[in-house]
Amino acid sequence: MRVWLGFVVALLLAAPARAEDADTLRKDGEVLARQGSYAAAIEKFKAADRLAPRAAHACMIGLSYMRRKLWAQAELYFTRCTRRAESGETLPDWVPAAKEQLAAGLAESQVTPVVIEVIPAGVAAEVTVSSLPGETFDPQTIHLPAGSYAITVKAPGFATQEQTIELFGTRAPVRASFTLVAEAPPPLRTRDVSRRRWSNRLFIVGGVAAVGGAVAHALAWNQRGKLEDARLANDLEGYRDNETAFDVTRTLTFTLYGVTAVSVGAALYLRMTGNEPPVQVSAGFGADRAMVTIGWSR
């Protein structure tokens, strides 16, 4: 319980500190912007926005880009500023006038409206444009000067798509449409068990069975000697005891030798037939019998 209380208190203390850091960065950016250091101001505003995404931060980034006459970037951030304000956040008083300046700047520039649309709509897609390094944005309309541009769209669960467009400075809108395709699932991992590998395994099984058969054979031979001694001594009880042990070791010997023969024979056959589909080998043992089955398909 104390651990959880400590964790909650730490979160409550960290939240104001986080907001304060964002406010400090914003104020530093405002100072730099008043000094005309717009590139440095943009970095401060973006750092503040990473800590606390706000409509005001996006507006100040857009204003700084506009002062540098980077109209496409300014347009992106003023659009982001407006969308964030829809959640109820109050915008700075200067935003309407800044938007009018942006519209005037776009009108005076030789830029082409590029309509970027993603199908299906509503997918959380991220768009990047080669001329706007480090900027990601939602599908929307942006204005770009004449040139060649690579537009990339990424969305969770969908394959990344890229499209190159050529702009010639005309005012006619250019549409860049992306139809997203579900990302293919990773291929299933399968084991390549060739007939050669199976033959190696069968050789091992046959070798182990041969050793076991030799041991069982020696035991059966020993039991047979004891059985013969009991018969010559006319020891009926000893004969019966050794007879049971002899039957068990004899059956085990035949079984293991049978497994050896079948395994080695199957291994040799597989070696001669090449690398074809895998085989299935199974064995069963009973009180007085043993069975080995081998199957494959061609």
mmCIF file of C-alpha atoms in Angstrom:
data_model
loop_
_atom_site.group_PDB
_atom_site.id
_atom_site.type_symbol
_atom_site.label_atom_id
_atom_site.label_comp_id
_atom_site.label_asym_id
_atom_site.label_seq_id
_atom_site.Cartn_x
_atom_site.Cartn_y
_atom_site.Cartn_z
ATOM 1 C CA MET A 1 0.000 0.000 0.000
ATOM 2 C CA ARG A 2 2.847 2.387 0.868
ATOM 3 C CA VAL A 3 4.477 1.644 -2.466
ATOM 4 C CA TRP A 4 1.318 2.594 -4.362
ATOM 5 C CA LEU A 5 0.884 5.792 -2.336
ATOM 6 C CA GLY A 6 4.464 6.755 -3.062
ATOM 7 C CA PHE A 7 3.940 6.094 -6.758
ATOM 8 C CA VAL A 8 0.800 8.261 -6.888
ATOM 9 C CA VAL A 9 2.508 11.092 -5.011
ATOM 10 C CA ALA A 10 5.444 10.934 -7.423
ATOM 11 C CA LEU A 11 3.086 11.218 -10.366
ATOM 12 C CA LEU A 12 1.297 14.189 -8.837
ATOM 13 C CA LEU A 13 4.596 15.942 -8.221
ATOM 14 C CA ALA A 14 5.949 15.116 -11.655
ATOM 15 C CA ALA A 15 2.951 16.495 -13.566
ATOM 16 C CA PRO A 16 3.411 20.168 -12.485
ATOM 17 C CA ALA A 17 7.155 19.879 -13.077
ATOM 18 C CA ARG A 18 6.518 18.583 -16.567
ATOM 19 C CA ALA A 19 4.134 21.420 -17.343
ATOM 20 C CA GLU A 20 6.559 23.934 -15.873
ATOM 21 C CA ASP A 21 9.337 22.647 -18.110
ATOM 22 C CA ALA A 22 7.074 23.065 -21.141
ATOM 23 C CA ASP A 23 6.170 26.615 -20.056
ATOM 24 C CA THR A 24 9.860 27.462 -19.608
ATOM 25 C CA LEU A 25 10.672 26.178 -23.070
ATOM 26 C CA ARG A 26 7.784 28.142 -24.540
ATOM 27 C CA LYS A 27 8.953 31.354 -22.862
ATOM 28 C CA ASP A 28 12.488 30.764 -24.093
ATOM 29 C CA GLY A 29 11.098 30.300 -27.599
ATOM 30 C CA GLU A 30 9.155 33.554 -27.367
ATOM 31 C CA VAL A 31 12.315 35.426 -26.387
ATOM 32 C CA LEU A 32 14.195 33.952 -29.338
ATOM 33 C CA ALA A 33 11.330 34.797 -31.715
ATOM 34 C CA ARG A 34 11.324 38.457 -30.572
ATOM 35 C CA GLN A 35 15.054 38.513 -31.290
ATOM 36 C CA GLY A 36 14.430 37.228 -34.807
ATOM 37 C CA SER A 37 16.017 33.794 -34.149
ATOM 38 C CA TYR A 38 13.083 31.923 -35.587
ATOM 39 C CA ALA A 39 14.866 28.624 -36.281
ATOM 40 C CA ALA A 40 16.020 28.407 -32.642
ATOM 41 C CA ALA A 41 12.577 29.485 -31.460
ATOM 42 C CA ILE A 42 10.969 26.672 -33.467
ATOM 43 C CA GLU A 43 13.176 24.102 -31.719
ATOM 44 C CA LYS A 44 12.144 25.450 -28.312
ATOM 45 C CA PHE A 45 8.452 25.434 -29.214
ATOM 46 C CA LYS A 46 8.681 21.900 -30.566
ATOM 47 C CA ALA A 47 10.429 20.723 -27.392
ATOM 48 C CA ALA A 48 7.665 22.293 -25.323
ATOM 49 C CA ASP A 49 5.033 20.654 -27.518
ATOM 50 C CA ARG A 50 6.615 17.214 -27.074
ATOM 51 C CA LEU A 51 6.252 17.616 -23.309
ATOM 52 C CA ALA A 52 2.761 19.129 -23.394
ATOM 53 C CA PRO A 53 0.943 19.111 -26.757
ATOM 54 C CA ARG A 54 -1.084 22.315 -26.927
ATOM 55 C CA ALA A 55 -2.828 24.350 -29.586
ATOM 56 C CA ALA A 56 -0.841 27.432 -28.569
ATOM 57 C CA HIS A 57 2.454 25.634 -29.129
ATOM 58 C CA ALA A 58 1.416 24.601 -32.642
ATOM 59 C CA CYS A 59 0.306 28.159 -33.404
ATOM 60 C CA MET A 60 3.645 29.619 -32.296
ATOM 61 C CA ILE A 61 5.535 27.057 -34.397
ATOM 62 C CA GLY A 62 3.362 27.982 -37.390
ATOM 63 C CA LEU A 63 3.952 31.701 -36.806
ATOM 64 C CA SER A 64 7.727 31.186 -36.620
ATOM 65 C CA TYR A 65 7.700 29.206 -39.865
ATOM 66 C CA MET A 66 5.617 31.924 -41.477
ATOM 67 C CA ARG A 67 8.161 34.551 -40.456
ATOM 68 C CA ARG A 68 10.741 32.466 -42.326
ATOM 69 C CA LYS A 69 8.377 32.290 -45.319
ATOM 70 C CA LEU A 70 8.246 28.512 -45.106
ATOM 71 C CA TRP A 71 4.611 28.414 -46.078
ATOM 72 C CA ALA A 72 4.091 24.644 -46.209
ATOM 73 C CA GLN A 73 5.384 24.114 -42.671
ATOM 74 C CA ALA A 74 3.455 27.109 -41.399
ATOM 75 C CA GLU A 75 0.289 25.763 -42.974
ATOM 76 C CA LEU A 76 0.778 22.367 -41.301
ATOM 77 C CA TYR A 77 1.113 23.819 -37.832
ATOM 78 C CA PHE A 78 -1.711 26.311 -38.133
ATOM 79 C CA THR A 79 -3.942 23.422 -39.222
ATOM 80 C CA ARG A 80 -2.780 21.436 -36.194
ATOM 81 C CA CYS A 81 -3.357 24.478 -34.005
ATOM 82 C CA THR A 82 -6.945 24.825 -35.234
ATOM 83 C CA ARG A 83 -7.729 21.122 -34.768
ATOM 84 C CA ARG A 84 -6.432 21.113 -31.219
ATOM 85 C CA ALA A 85 -8.497 24.167 -30.390
ATOM 86 C CA GLU A 86 -11.629 22.200 -31.290
ATOM 87 C CA SER A 87 -11.261 20.393 -27.961
ATOM 88 C CA GLY A 88 -11.908 23.672 -26.139
ATOM 89 C CA GLU A 89 -8.457 25.193 -25.763
ATOM 90 C CA THR A 90 -8.334 28.976 -26.122
ATOM 91 C CA LEU A 91 -6.142 30.265 -28.919
ATOM 92 C CA PRO A 92 -3.917 33.331 -28.705
ATOM 93 C CA ASP A 93 -5.563 36.570 -29.839
ATOM 94 C CA TRP A 94 -3.171 37.016 -32.749
ATOM 95 C CA VAL A 95 -4.089 33.705 -34.458
ATOM 96 C CA PRO A 96 -6.835 35.072 -36.794
ATOM 97 C CA ALA A 97 -4.532 37.815 -38.109
ATOM 98 C CA ALA A 98 -1.694 35.296 -38.550
ATOM 99 C CA LYS A 99 -3.957 33.030 -40.581
ATOM 100 C CA GLU A 100 -4.858 35.943 -42.848
ATOM 101 C CA GLN A 101 -1.156 36.615 -43.389
ATOM 102 C CA LEU A 102 -0.604 32.941 -44.163
ATOM 103 C CA ALA A 103 -3.417 32.946 -46.728
ATOM 104 C CA ALA A 104 -1.962 36.071 -48.326
ATOM 105 C CA GLY A 105 1.506 34.539 -48.440
ATOM 106 C CA LEU A 106 0.209 31.379 -50.089
ATOM 107 C CA ALA A 107 -1.735 33.445 -52.615
ATOM 108 C CA GLU A 108 1.338 35.452 -53.577
ATOM 109 C CA SER A 109 3.578 32.389 -53.886
ATOM 110 C CA GLN A 110 3.794 30.021 -56.826
ATOM 111 C CA VAL A 111 2.521 26.997 -54.896
ATOM 112 C CA THR A 112 0.257 24.151 -55.879
ATOM 113 C CA PRO A 113 -2.381 22.721 -53.533
ATOM 114 C CA VAL A 114 -1.688 19.015 -53.019
ATOM 115 C CA VAL A 115 -4.672 17.070 -51.697
ATOM 116 C CA ILE A 116 -3.389 14.054 -49.772
ATOM 117 C CA GLU A 117 -6.101 11.516 -49.100
ATOM 118 C CA VAL A 118 -5.926 8.060 -47.534
ATOM 119 C CA ILE A 119 -8.405 5.246 -48.126
ATOM 120 C CA PRO A 120 -10.001 3.959 -45.955
ATOM 121 C CA ALA A 121 -10.792 7.220 -44.225
ATOM 122 C CA GLY A 122 -10.418 7.448 -40.487
ATOM 123 C CA VAL A 123 -7.206 5.418 -40.336
ATOM 124 C CA ALA A 124 -4.553 6.890 -38.048
ATOM 125 C CA ALA A 125 -2.143 7.532 -40.916
ATOM 126 C CA GLU A 126 1.072 9.543 -40.741
ATOM 127 C CA VAL A 127 2.202 11.445 -43.809
ATOM 128 C CA THR A 128 5.717 12.653 -44.578
ATOM 129 C CA VAL A 129 6.945 14.693 -47.537
ATOM 130 C CA SER A 130 10.545 14.653 -48.712
ATOM 131 C CA SER A 131 10.774 18.456 -48.724
ATOM 132 C CA LEU A 132 9.615 18.680 -45.092
ATOM 133 C CA PRO A 133 12.213 16.682 -43.136
ATOM 134 C CA GLY A 134 11.215 15.768 -39.604
ATOM 135 C CA GLU A 135 7.553 16.720 -40.086
ATOM 136 C CA THR A 136 4.721 14.194 -39.855
ATOM 137 C CA PHE A 137 1.083 15.134 -40.250
ATOM 138 C CA ASP A 138 -2.410 13.806 -40.877
ATOM 139 C CA PRO A 139 -3.775 13.477 -44.438
ATOM 140 C CA GLN A 140 -4.725 17.004 -45.539
ATOM 141 C CA THR A 141 -4.166 19.636 -48.201
ATOM 142 C CA ILE A 142 -0.769 21.325 -48.295
ATOM 143 C CA HIS A 143 0.734 23.862 -50.693
ATOM 144 C CA LEU A 144 4.103 23.110 -52.280
ATOM 145 C CA PRO A 145 6.230 24.999 -54.836
ATOM 146 C CA ALA A 146 7.290 23.481 -58.142
ATOM 147 C CA GLY A 147 9.471 20.412 -57.815
ATOM 148 C CA SER A 148 9.520 16.651 -57.314
ATOM 149 C CA TYR A 149 8.260 15.257 -54.014
ATOM 150 C CA ALA A 150 8.120 11.807 -52.451
ATOM 151 C CA ILE A 151 5.090 11.379 -50.207
ATOM 152 C CA THR A 152 5.074 8.489 -47.747
ATOM 153 C CA VAL A 153 2.102 7.208 -45.778
ATOM 154 C CA LYS A 154 2.374 4.902 -42.770
ATOM 155 C CA ALA A 155 -0.453 3.432 -40.716
ATOM 156 C CA PRO A 156 -0.509 0.702 -38.061
ATOM 157 C CA GLY A 157 -1.424 -2.657 -39.579
ATOM 158 C CA PHE A 158 -0.955 -1.456 -43.154
ATOM 159 C CA ALA A 159 1.944 -1.639 -45.571
ATOM 160 C CA THR A 160 3.909 1.581 -46.012
ATOM 161 C CA GLN A 161 3.178 3.326 -49.306
ATOM 162 C CA GLU A 162 5.143 5.928 -51.221
ATOM 163 C CA GLN A 163 4.242 8.054 -54.201
ATOM 164 C CA THR A 164 6.251 10.609 -56.164
ATOM 165 C CA ILE A 165 4.559 13.666 -57.622
ATOM 166 C CA GLU A 166 5.823 16.372 -59.984
ATOM 167 C CA LEU A 167 4.600 19.945 -59.498
ATOM 168 C CA PHE A 168 4.992 22.747 -62.031
ATOM 169 C CA GLY A 169 3.846 25.761 -60.021
ATOM 170 C CA THR A 170 0.284 25.787 -61.331
ATOM 171 C CA ARG A 171 -2.696 26.623 -59.167
ATOM 172 C CA ALA A 172 -4.690 23.567 -60.202
ATOM 173 C CA PRO A 173 -4.958 21.102 -57.294
ATOM 174 C CA VAL A 174 -3.006 17.867 -57.517
ATOM 175 C CA ARG A 175 -4.445 14.804 -55.800
ATOM 176 C CA ALA A 176 -2.229 12.211 -54.139
ATOM 177 C CA SER A 177 -4.445 9.275 -53.204
ATOM 178 C CA PHE A 178 -3.260 6.293 -51.182
ATOM 179 C CA THR A 179 -5.304 3.107 -50.856
ATOM 180 C CA LEU A 180 -3.896 1.268 -47.883
ATOM 181 C CA VAL A 181 -3.366 -2.470 -48.059
ATOM 182 C CA ALA A 182 -3.317 -4.598 -44.924
ATOM 183 C CA GLU A 183 0.173 -5.662 -44.009
ATOM 184 C CA ALA A 184 0.817 -9.321 -44.729
ATOM 185 C CA PRO A 185 1.325 -11.430 -41.587
ATOM 186 C CA PRO A 186 4.834 -12.766 -41.041
ATOM 187 C CA PRO A 187 5.394 -16.150 -42.675
ATOM 188 C CA LEU A 188 4.947 -19.193 -40.480
ATOM 189 C CA ARG A 189 8.163 -20.747 -39.332
ATOM 190 C CA THR A 190 8.389 -24.294 -40.568
ATOM 191 C CA ARG A 191 10.955 -26.967 -39.986
ATOM 192 C CA ASP A 192 12.614 -28.369 -43.060
ATOM 193 C CA VAL A 193 12.974 -32.032 -42.130
ATOM 194 C CA SER A 194 14.412 -33.759 -45.187
ATOM 195 C CA ARG A 195 14.624 -37.473 -45.816
ATOM 196 C CA ARG A 196 18.376 -37.314 -45.284
ATOM 197 C CA ARG A 197 17.863 -35.906 -41.809
ATOM 198 C CA TRP A 198 15.283 -38.589 -41.093
ATOM 199 C CA SER A 199 17.699 -41.248 -42.339
ATOM 200 C CA ASN A 200 20.338 -39.955 -39.937
ATOM 201 C CA ARG A 201 17.882 -40.222 -37.079
ATOM 202 C CA LEU A 202 16.887 -43.733 -38.108
ATOM 203 C CA PHE A 203 20.536 -44.775 -38.220
ATOM 204 C CA ILE A 204 20.894 -43.528 -34.644
ATOM 205 C CA VAL A 205 17.745 -45.403 -33.568
ATOM 206 C CA GLY A 206 19.028 -48.528 -35.291
ATOM 207 C CA GLY A 207 22.412 -48.207 -33.601
ATOM 208 C CA VAL A 208 20.911 -47.791 -30.142
ATOM 209 C CA ALA A 209 18.537 -50.701 -30.757
ATOM 210 C CA ALA A 210 21.445 -52.870 -31.951
ATOM 211 C CA VAL A 211 23.420 -52.199 -28.778
ATOM 212 C CA GLY A 212 20.348 -52.886 -26.663
ATOM 213 C CA GLY A 213 19.677 -56.059 -28.640
ATOM 214 C CA ALA A 214 23.237 -57.274 -28.049
ATOM 215 C CA VAL A 215 22.894 -56.712 -24.301
ATOM 216 C CA ALA A 216 19.511 -58.471 -24.248
ATOM 217 C CA HIS A 217 20.982 -61.298 -26.329
ATOM 218 C CA ALA A 218 23.775 -61.787 -23.785
ATOM 219 C CA LEU A 219 21.251 -61.833 -20.932
ATOM 220 C CA ALA A 220 19.062 -64.320 -22.810
ATOM 221 C CA TRP A 221 22.078 -66.545 -23.447
ATOM 222 C CA ASN A 222 22.935 -66.434 -19.755
ATOM 223 C CA GLN A 223 19.339 -67.310 -18.795
ATOM 224 C CA ARG A 224 19.360 -70.144 -21.278
ATOM 225 C CA GLY A 225 22.440 -71.601 -19.567
ATOM 226 C CA LYS A 226 20.764 -71.388 -16.182
ATOM 227 C CA LEU A 227 17.658 -72.995 -17.664
ATOM 228 C CA GLU A 228 19.726 -75.871 -19.047
ATOM 229 C CA ASP A 229 21.494 -76.344 -15.685
ATOM 230 C CA ALA A 230 18.127 -76.517 -13.878
ATOM 231 C CA ARG A 231 16.831 -79.052 -16.384
ATOM 232 C CA LEU A 232 19.886 -81.300 -15.940
ATOM 233 C CA ALA A 233 19.609 -81.005 -12.148
ATOM 234 C CA ASN A 234 15.912 -81.857 -12.357
ATOM 235 C CA ASP A 235 15.214 -78.587 -10.452
ATOM 236 C CA LEU A 236 11.594 -77.915 -11.469
ATOM 237 C CA GLU A 237 11.188 -74.712 -9.413
ATOM 238 C CA GLY A 238 14.471 -73.252 -10.651
ATOM 239 C CA TYR A 239 13.555 -74.196 -14.188
ATOM 240 C CA ARG A 240 10.254 -72.292 -13.986
ATOM 241 C CA ASP A 241 11.936 -69.185 -12.519
ATOM 242 C CA ASN A 242 14.599 -69.117 -15.222
ATOM 243 C CA GLU A 243 12.093 -69.935 -17.934
ATOM 244 C CA THR A 244 10.166 -66.688 -17.283
ATOM 245 C CA ALA A 245 13.364 -64.601 -17.306
ATOM 246 C CA PHE A 246 14.517 -66.351 -20.479
ATOM 247 C CA ASP A 247 11.230 -65.649 -22.276
ATOM 248 C CA VAL A 248 11.417 -61.963 -21.379
ATOM 249 C CA THR A 249 15.024 -61.490 -22.514
ATOM 250 C CA ARG A 250 14.430 -63.500 -25.679
ATOM 251 C CA THR A 251 11.391 -61.401 -26.630
ATOM 252 C CA LEU A 252 13.314 -58.213 -25.892
ATOM 253 C CA THR A 253 16.216 -59.436 -28.039
ATOM 254 C CA PHE A 254 14.009 -60.192 -31.024
ATOM 255 C CA THR A 255 12.217 -56.851 -30.603
ATOM 256 C CA LEU A 256 15.393 -54.768 -30.507
ATOM 257 C CA TYR A 257 16.941 -56.642 -33.412
ATOM 258 C CA GLY A 258 13.722 -56.081 -35.333
ATOM 259 C CA VAL A 259 13.830 -52.358 -34.613
ATOM 260 C CA THR A 260 17.465 -52.347 -35.744
ATOM 261 C CA ALA A 261 16.664 -54.063 -39.019
ATOM 262 C CA VAL A 262 13.645 -51.893 -39.806
ATOM 263 C CA SER A 263 15.362 -48.609 -38.839
ATOM 264 C CA VAL A 264 18.530 -49.318 -40.795
ATOM 265 C CA GLY A 265 16.570 -50.587 -43.777
ATOM 266 C CA ALA A 266 14.340 -47.506 -43.785
ATOM 267 C CA ALA A 267 17.366 -45.217 -43.396
ATOM 268 C CA LEU A 268 19.075 -46.819 -46.368
ATOM 269 C CA TYR A 269 15.925 -46.514 -48.452
ATOM 270 C CA LEU A 270 15.562 -42.837 -47.593
ATOM 271 C CA ARG A 271 19.185 -42.182 -48.478
ATOM 272 C CA MET A 272 18.637 -43.711 -51.889
ATOM 273 C CA THR A 273 15.363 -41.895 -52.642
ATOM 274 C CA GLY A 274 16.738 -38.399 -52.033
ATOM 275 C CA ASN A 275 15.336 -35.321 -50.302
ATOM 276 C CA GLU A 276 11.578 -35.895 -50.424
ATOM 277 C CA PRO A 277 8.772 -35.258 -47.925
ATOM 278 C CA PRO A 278 9.406 -36.281 -44.303
ATOM 279 C CA VAL A 279 8.484 -39.693 -42.956
ATOM 280 C CA GLN A 280 6.732 -40.833 -39.804
ATOM 281 C CA VAL A 281 8.116 -43.656 -37.700
ATOM 282 C CA SER A 282 6.365 -45.182 -34.684
ATOM 283 C CA ALA A 283 6.954 -48.251 -32.529
ATOM 284 C CA GLY A 284 4.775 -50.184 -30.076
ATOM 285 C CA PHE A 285 5.652 -52.876 -27.570
ATOM 286 C CA GLY A 286 3.438 -55.526 -25.978
ATOM 287 C CA ALA A 287 3.936 -58.376 -23.576
ATOM 288 C CA ASP A 288 4.959 -60.790 -26.297
ATOM 289 C CA ARG A 289 5.158 -58.674 -29.430
ATOM 290 C CA ALA A 290 6.630 -55.484 -30.924
ATOM 291 C CA MET A 291 5.493 -53.401 -33.904
ATOM 292 C CA VAL A 292 7.289 -50.733 -35.912
ATOM 293 C CA THR A 293 5.463 -48.651 -38.555
ATOM 294 C CA ILE A 294 7.027 -46.330 -41.128
ATOM 295 C CA GLY A 295 5.034 -44.062 -43.400
ATOM 296 C CA TRP A 296 5.673 -41.336 -45.935
ATOM 297 C CA SER A 297 3.935 -39.690 -48.852
ATOM 298 C CA ARG A 298 5.126 -39.042 -52.387
#
